[in-house]
PDB file of C-alpha atoms in Angstrom:
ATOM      1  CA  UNK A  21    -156.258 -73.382-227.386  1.00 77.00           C
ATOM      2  CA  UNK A  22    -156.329 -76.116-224.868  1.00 80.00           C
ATOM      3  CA  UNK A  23    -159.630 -77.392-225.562  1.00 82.00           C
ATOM      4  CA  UNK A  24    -158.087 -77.725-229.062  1.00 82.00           C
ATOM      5  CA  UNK A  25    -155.536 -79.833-228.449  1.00 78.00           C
ATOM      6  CA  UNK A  26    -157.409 -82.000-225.847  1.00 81.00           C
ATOM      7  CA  UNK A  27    -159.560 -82.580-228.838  1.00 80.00           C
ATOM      8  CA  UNK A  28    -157.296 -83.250-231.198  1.00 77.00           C
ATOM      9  CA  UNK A  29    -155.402 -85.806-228.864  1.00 75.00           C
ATOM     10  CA  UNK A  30    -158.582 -87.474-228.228  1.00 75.00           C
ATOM     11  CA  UNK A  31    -158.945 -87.890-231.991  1.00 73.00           C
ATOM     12  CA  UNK A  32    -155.344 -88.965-232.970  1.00 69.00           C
ATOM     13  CA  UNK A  33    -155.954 -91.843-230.084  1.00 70.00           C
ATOM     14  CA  UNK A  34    -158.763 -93.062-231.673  1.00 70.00           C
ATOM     15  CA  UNK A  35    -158.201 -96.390-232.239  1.00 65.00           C
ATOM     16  CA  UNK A  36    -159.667 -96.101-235.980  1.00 75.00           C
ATOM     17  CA  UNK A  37    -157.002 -93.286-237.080  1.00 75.00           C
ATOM     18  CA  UNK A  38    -154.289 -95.351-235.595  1.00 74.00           C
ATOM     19  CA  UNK A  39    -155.132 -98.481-237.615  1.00 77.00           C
ATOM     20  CA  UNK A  40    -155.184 -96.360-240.834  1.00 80.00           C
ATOM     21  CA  UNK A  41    -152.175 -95.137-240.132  1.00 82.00           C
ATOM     22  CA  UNK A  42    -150.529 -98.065-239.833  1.00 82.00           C
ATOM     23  CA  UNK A  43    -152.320 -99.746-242.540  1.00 83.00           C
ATOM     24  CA  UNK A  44    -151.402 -96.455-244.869  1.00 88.00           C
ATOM     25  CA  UNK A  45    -147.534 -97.275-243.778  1.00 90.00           C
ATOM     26  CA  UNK A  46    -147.998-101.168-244.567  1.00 87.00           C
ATOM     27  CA  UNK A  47    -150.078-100.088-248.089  1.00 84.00           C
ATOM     28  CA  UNK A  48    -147.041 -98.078-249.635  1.00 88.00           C
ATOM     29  CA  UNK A  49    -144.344-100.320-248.234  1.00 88.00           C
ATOM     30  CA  UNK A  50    -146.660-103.555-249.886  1.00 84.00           C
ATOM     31  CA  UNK A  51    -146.939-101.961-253.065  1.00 83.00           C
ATOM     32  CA  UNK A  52    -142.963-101.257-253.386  1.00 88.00           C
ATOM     33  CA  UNK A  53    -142.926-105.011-253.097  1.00 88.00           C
ATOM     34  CA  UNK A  54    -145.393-105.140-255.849  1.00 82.00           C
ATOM     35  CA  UNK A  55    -143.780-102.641-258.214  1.00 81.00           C
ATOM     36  CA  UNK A  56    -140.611-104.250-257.670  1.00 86.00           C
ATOM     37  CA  UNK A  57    -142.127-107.557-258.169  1.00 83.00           C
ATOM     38  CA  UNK A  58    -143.428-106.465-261.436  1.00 79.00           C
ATOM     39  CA  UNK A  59    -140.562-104.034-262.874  1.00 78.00           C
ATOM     40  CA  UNK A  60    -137.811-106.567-262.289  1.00 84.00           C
ATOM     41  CA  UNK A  61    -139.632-110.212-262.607  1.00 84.00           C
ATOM     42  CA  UNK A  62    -142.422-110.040-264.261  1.00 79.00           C
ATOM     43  CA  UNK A  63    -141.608-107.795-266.934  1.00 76.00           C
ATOM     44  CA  UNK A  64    -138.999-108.784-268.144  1.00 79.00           C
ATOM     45  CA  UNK A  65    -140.769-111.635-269.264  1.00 81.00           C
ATOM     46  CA  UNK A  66    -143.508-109.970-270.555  1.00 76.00           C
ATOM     47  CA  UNK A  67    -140.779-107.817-272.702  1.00 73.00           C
ATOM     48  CA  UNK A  68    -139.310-111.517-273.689  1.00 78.00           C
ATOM     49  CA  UNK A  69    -142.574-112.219-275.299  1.00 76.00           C
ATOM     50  CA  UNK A  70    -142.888-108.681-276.723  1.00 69.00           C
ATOM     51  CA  UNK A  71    -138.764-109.037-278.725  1.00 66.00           C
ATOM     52  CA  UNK A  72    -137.188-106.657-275.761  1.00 62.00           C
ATOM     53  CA  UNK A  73    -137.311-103.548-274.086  1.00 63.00           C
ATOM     54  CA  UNK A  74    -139.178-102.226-271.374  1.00 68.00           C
ATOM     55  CA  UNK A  75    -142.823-102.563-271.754  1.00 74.00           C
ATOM     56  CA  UNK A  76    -143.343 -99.537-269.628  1.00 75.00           C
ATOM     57  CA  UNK A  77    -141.193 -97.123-272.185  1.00 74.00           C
ATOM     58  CA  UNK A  78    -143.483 -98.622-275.660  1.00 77.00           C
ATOM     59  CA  UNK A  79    -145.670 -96.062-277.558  1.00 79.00           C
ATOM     60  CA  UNK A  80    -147.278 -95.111-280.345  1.00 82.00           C
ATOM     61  CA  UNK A  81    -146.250 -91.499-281.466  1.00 79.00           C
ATOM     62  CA  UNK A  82    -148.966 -89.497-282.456  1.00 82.00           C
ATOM     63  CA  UNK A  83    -147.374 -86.456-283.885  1.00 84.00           C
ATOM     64  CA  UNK A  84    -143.439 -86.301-284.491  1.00 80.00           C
ATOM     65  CA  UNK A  85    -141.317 -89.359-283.703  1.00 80.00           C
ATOM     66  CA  UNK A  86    -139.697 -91.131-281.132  1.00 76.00           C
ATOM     67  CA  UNK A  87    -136.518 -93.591-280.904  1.00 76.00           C
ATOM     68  CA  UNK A  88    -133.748 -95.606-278.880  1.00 70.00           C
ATOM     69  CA  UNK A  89    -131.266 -93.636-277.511  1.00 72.00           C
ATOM     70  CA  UNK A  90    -128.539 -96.114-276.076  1.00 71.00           C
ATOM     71  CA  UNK A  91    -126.651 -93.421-274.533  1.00 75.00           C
ATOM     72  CA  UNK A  92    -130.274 -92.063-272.582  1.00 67.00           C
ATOM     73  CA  UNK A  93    -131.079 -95.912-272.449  1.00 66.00           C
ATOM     74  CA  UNK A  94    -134.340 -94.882-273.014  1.00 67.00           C
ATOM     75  CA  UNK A  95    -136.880 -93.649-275.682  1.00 72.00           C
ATOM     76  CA  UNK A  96    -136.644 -90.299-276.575  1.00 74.00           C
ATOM     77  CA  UNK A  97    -139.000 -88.645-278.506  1.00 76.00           C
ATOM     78  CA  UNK A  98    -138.345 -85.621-280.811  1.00 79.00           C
ATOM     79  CA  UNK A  99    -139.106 -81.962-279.975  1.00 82.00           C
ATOM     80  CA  UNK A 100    -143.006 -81.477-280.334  1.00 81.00           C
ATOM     81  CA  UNK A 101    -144.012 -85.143-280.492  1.00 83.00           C
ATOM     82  CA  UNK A 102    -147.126 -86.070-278.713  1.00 83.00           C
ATOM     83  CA  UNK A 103    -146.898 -89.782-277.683  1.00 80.00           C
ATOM     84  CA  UNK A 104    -149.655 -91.982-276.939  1.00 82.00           C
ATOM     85  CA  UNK A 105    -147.869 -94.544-273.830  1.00 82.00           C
ATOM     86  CA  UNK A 106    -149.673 -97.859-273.458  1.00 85.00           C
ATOM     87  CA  UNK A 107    -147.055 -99.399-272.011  1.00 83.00           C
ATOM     88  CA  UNK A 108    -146.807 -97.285-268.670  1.00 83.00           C
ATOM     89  CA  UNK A 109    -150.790 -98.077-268.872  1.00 89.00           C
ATOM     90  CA  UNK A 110    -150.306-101.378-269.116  1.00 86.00           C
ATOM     91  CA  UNK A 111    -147.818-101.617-266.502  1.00 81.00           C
ATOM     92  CA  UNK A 112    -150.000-100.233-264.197  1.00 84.00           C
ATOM     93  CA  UNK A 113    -153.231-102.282-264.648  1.00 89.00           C
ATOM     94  CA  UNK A 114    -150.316-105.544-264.319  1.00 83.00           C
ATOM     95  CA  UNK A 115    -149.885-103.332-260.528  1.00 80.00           C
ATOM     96  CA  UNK A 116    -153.272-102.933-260.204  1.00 85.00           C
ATOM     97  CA  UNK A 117    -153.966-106.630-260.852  1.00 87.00           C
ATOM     98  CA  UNK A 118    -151.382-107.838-258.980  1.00 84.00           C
ATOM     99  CA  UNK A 119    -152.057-105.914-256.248  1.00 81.00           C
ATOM    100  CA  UNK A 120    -156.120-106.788-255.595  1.00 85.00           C
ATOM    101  CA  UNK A 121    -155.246-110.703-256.087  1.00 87.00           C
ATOM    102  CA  UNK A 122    -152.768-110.374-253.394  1.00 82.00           C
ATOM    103  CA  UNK A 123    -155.431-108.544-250.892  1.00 82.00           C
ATOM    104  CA  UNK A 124    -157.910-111.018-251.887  1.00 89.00           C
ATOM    105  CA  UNK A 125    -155.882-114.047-251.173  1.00 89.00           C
ATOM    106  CA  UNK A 126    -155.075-111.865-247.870  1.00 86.00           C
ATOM    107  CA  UNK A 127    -158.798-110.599-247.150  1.00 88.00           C
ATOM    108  CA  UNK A 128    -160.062-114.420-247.668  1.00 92.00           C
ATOM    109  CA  UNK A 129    -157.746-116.028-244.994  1.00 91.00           C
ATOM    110  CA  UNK A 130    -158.586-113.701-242.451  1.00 88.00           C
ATOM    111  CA  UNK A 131    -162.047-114.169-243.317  1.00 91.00           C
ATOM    112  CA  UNK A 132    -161.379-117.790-242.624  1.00 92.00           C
ATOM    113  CA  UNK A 133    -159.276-117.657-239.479  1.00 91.00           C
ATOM    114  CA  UNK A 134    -162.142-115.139-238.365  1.00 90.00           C
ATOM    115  CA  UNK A 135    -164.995-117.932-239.844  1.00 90.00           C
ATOM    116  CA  UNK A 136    -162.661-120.885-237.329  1.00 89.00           C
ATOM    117  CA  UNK A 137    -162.434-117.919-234.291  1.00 87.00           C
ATOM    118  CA  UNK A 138    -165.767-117.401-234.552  1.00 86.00           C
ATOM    119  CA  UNK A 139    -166.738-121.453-234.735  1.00 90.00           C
ATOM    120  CA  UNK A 140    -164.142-122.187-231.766  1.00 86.00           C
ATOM    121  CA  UNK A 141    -165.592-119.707-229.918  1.00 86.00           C
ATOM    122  CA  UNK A 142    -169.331-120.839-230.074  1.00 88.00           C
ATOM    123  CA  UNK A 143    -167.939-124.417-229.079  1.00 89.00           C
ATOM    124  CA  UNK A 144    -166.628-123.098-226.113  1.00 86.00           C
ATOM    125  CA  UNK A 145    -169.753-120.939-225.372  1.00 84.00           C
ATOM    126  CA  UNK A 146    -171.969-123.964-225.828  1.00 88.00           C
ATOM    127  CA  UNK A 147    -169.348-126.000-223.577  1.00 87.00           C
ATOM    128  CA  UNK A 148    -169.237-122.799-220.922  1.00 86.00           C
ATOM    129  CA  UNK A 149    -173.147-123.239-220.791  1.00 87.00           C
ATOM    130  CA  UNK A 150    -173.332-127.008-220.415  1.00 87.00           C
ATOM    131  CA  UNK A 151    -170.706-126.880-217.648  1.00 86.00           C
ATOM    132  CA  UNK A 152    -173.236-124.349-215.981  1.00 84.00           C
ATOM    133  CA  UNK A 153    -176.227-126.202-216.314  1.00 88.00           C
ATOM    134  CA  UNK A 154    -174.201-129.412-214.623  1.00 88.00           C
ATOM    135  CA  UNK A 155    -173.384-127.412-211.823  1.00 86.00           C
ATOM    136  CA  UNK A 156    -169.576-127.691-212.618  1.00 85.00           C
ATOM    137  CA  UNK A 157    -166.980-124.911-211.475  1.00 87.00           C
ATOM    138  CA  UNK A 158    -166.315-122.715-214.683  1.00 83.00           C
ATOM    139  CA  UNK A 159    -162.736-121.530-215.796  1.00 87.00           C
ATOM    140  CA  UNK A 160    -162.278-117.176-215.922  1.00 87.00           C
ATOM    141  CA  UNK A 161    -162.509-117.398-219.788  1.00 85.00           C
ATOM    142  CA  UNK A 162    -165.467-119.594-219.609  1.00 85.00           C
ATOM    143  CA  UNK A 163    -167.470-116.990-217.402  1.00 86.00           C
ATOM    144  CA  UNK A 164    -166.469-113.846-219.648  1.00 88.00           C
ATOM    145  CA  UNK A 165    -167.640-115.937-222.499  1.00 85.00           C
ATOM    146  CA  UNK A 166    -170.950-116.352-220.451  1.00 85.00           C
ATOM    147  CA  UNK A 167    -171.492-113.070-219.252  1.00 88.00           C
ATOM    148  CA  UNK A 168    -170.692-111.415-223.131  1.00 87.00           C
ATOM    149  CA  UNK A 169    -173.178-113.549-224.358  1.00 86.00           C
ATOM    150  CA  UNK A 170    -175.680-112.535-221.715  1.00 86.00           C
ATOM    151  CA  UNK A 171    -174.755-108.789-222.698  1.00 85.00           C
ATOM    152  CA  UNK A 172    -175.316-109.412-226.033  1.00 83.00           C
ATOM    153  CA  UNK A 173    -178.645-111.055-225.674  1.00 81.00           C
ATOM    154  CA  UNK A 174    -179.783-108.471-223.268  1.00 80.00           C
ATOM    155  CA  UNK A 175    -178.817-106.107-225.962  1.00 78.00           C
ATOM    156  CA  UNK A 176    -180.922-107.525-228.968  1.00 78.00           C
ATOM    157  CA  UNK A 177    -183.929-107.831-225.811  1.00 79.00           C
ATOM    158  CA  UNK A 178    -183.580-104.073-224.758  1.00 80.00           C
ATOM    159  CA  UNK A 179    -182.683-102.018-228.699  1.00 76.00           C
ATOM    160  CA  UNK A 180    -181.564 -98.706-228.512  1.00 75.00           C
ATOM    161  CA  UNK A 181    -184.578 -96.453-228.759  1.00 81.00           C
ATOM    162  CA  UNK A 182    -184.821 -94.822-232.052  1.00 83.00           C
ATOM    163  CA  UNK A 183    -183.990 -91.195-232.309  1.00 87.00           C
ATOM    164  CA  UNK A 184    -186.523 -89.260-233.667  1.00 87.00           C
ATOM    165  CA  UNK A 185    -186.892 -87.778-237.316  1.00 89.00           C
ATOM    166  CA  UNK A 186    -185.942 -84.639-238.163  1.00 91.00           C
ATOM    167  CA  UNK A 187    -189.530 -84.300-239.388  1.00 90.00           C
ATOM    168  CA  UNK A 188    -190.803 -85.197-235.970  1.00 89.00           C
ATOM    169  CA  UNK A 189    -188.443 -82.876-234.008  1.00 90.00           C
ATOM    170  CA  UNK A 190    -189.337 -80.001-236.502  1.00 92.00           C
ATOM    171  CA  UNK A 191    -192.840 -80.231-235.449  1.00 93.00           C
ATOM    172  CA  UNK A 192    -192.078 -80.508-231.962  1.00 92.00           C
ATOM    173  CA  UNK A 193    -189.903 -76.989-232.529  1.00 93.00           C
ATOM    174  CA  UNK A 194    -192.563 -75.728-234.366  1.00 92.00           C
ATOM    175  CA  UNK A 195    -195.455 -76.568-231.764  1.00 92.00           C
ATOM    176  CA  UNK A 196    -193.378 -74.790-228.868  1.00 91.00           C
ATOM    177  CA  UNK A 197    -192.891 -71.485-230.865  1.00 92.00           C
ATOM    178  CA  UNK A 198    -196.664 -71.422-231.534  1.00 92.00           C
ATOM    179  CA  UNK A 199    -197.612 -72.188-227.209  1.00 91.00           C
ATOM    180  CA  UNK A 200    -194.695 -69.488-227.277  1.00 90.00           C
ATOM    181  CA  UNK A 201    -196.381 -67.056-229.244  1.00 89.00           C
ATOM    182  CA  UNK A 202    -199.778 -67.646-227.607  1.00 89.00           C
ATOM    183  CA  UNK A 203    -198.198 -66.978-224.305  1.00 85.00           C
ATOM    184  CA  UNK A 204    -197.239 -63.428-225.815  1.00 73.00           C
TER     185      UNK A 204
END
């Protein structure tokens, strides 16, 4: 029972599970924002354009009827009716909509700020490595830079050897159970 838990520590640490957590948290808390965005801003404008109402509550009734009540403030359909409701449909692609343009916008200027990191940092690198070649005393940030990049290029000289196929290591298994059974 231990063992389990040690395990099961080591897996909530992990620093993957942790940032889905939080970005789980930050998801539902961003797309309040959204629905609130929409329900009380935008669609009321929309329902402007449309001569009132909700857009969320408008449908077409398939079978029986449906109509205001003021005192429900709502539609209410009658006993029976099947409704057909393209407004809570359309509500939700307006979410759905609003939602991916917002991630984009947010996606594409980290990508950017990660493009400039990325830029700034090879500018130092190539800095770090001139200053070396002179001779010159480097700073601490200048020699991590340095010895990463020697990591990484002693990484892309020396690849990971490939493990082997599980057709390959079923003939392997299978050639030791036949010197097996010959030994018999």
């Amino acid at each position: 029972m231990k063992k389990f838990f040690s395990e099961f520590k080591q897996f909530i640490q992990r620093g993957n599970i942790v940032d889905l957590a939080v970005g789980v948290i930050i998801g539902g808390a961003f797309g309040k924002i959204v629905n609130s965005f929409v329900a009380d801003i935008l669609m009321p404008v929309i329902s402007l354009a449309l001569a009132g109402g909700d857009i969320s509550d408008r449908a077409v009734a398939l079978r029986g009827t449906y109509k205001w009540d003021d005192a429900a403030n709502a539609f209410v359909a009658s006993e029976g009716a099947i409704l057909f409701r393209w407004g809570s449909f359309v509500q939700a692609i307006i979410n759905f909509l609003i939602i991916a343009f917002v991630l984009f916008l947010i996606i594409k200027a980290l990508m950017k700020l990660k493009a400039g990191q990325d830029k700034g940092k090879e500018k130092a690198l190539a800095k770090a490595q001139k200053k070396k070649a002179e001779g010159k005393k480097l700073r601490a940030y200048e020699e991590e830079l340095l010895a990463e990049e020697e990591a990484r290029l002693a990484a892309l000289a020396n690849p990971a050897p490939v493990p082997p196929t599980t057709n390959e290591l079923l003939t392997e298994i299978k050639e030791l159970l036949e010197k097996q059974a010959a030994k018999k």
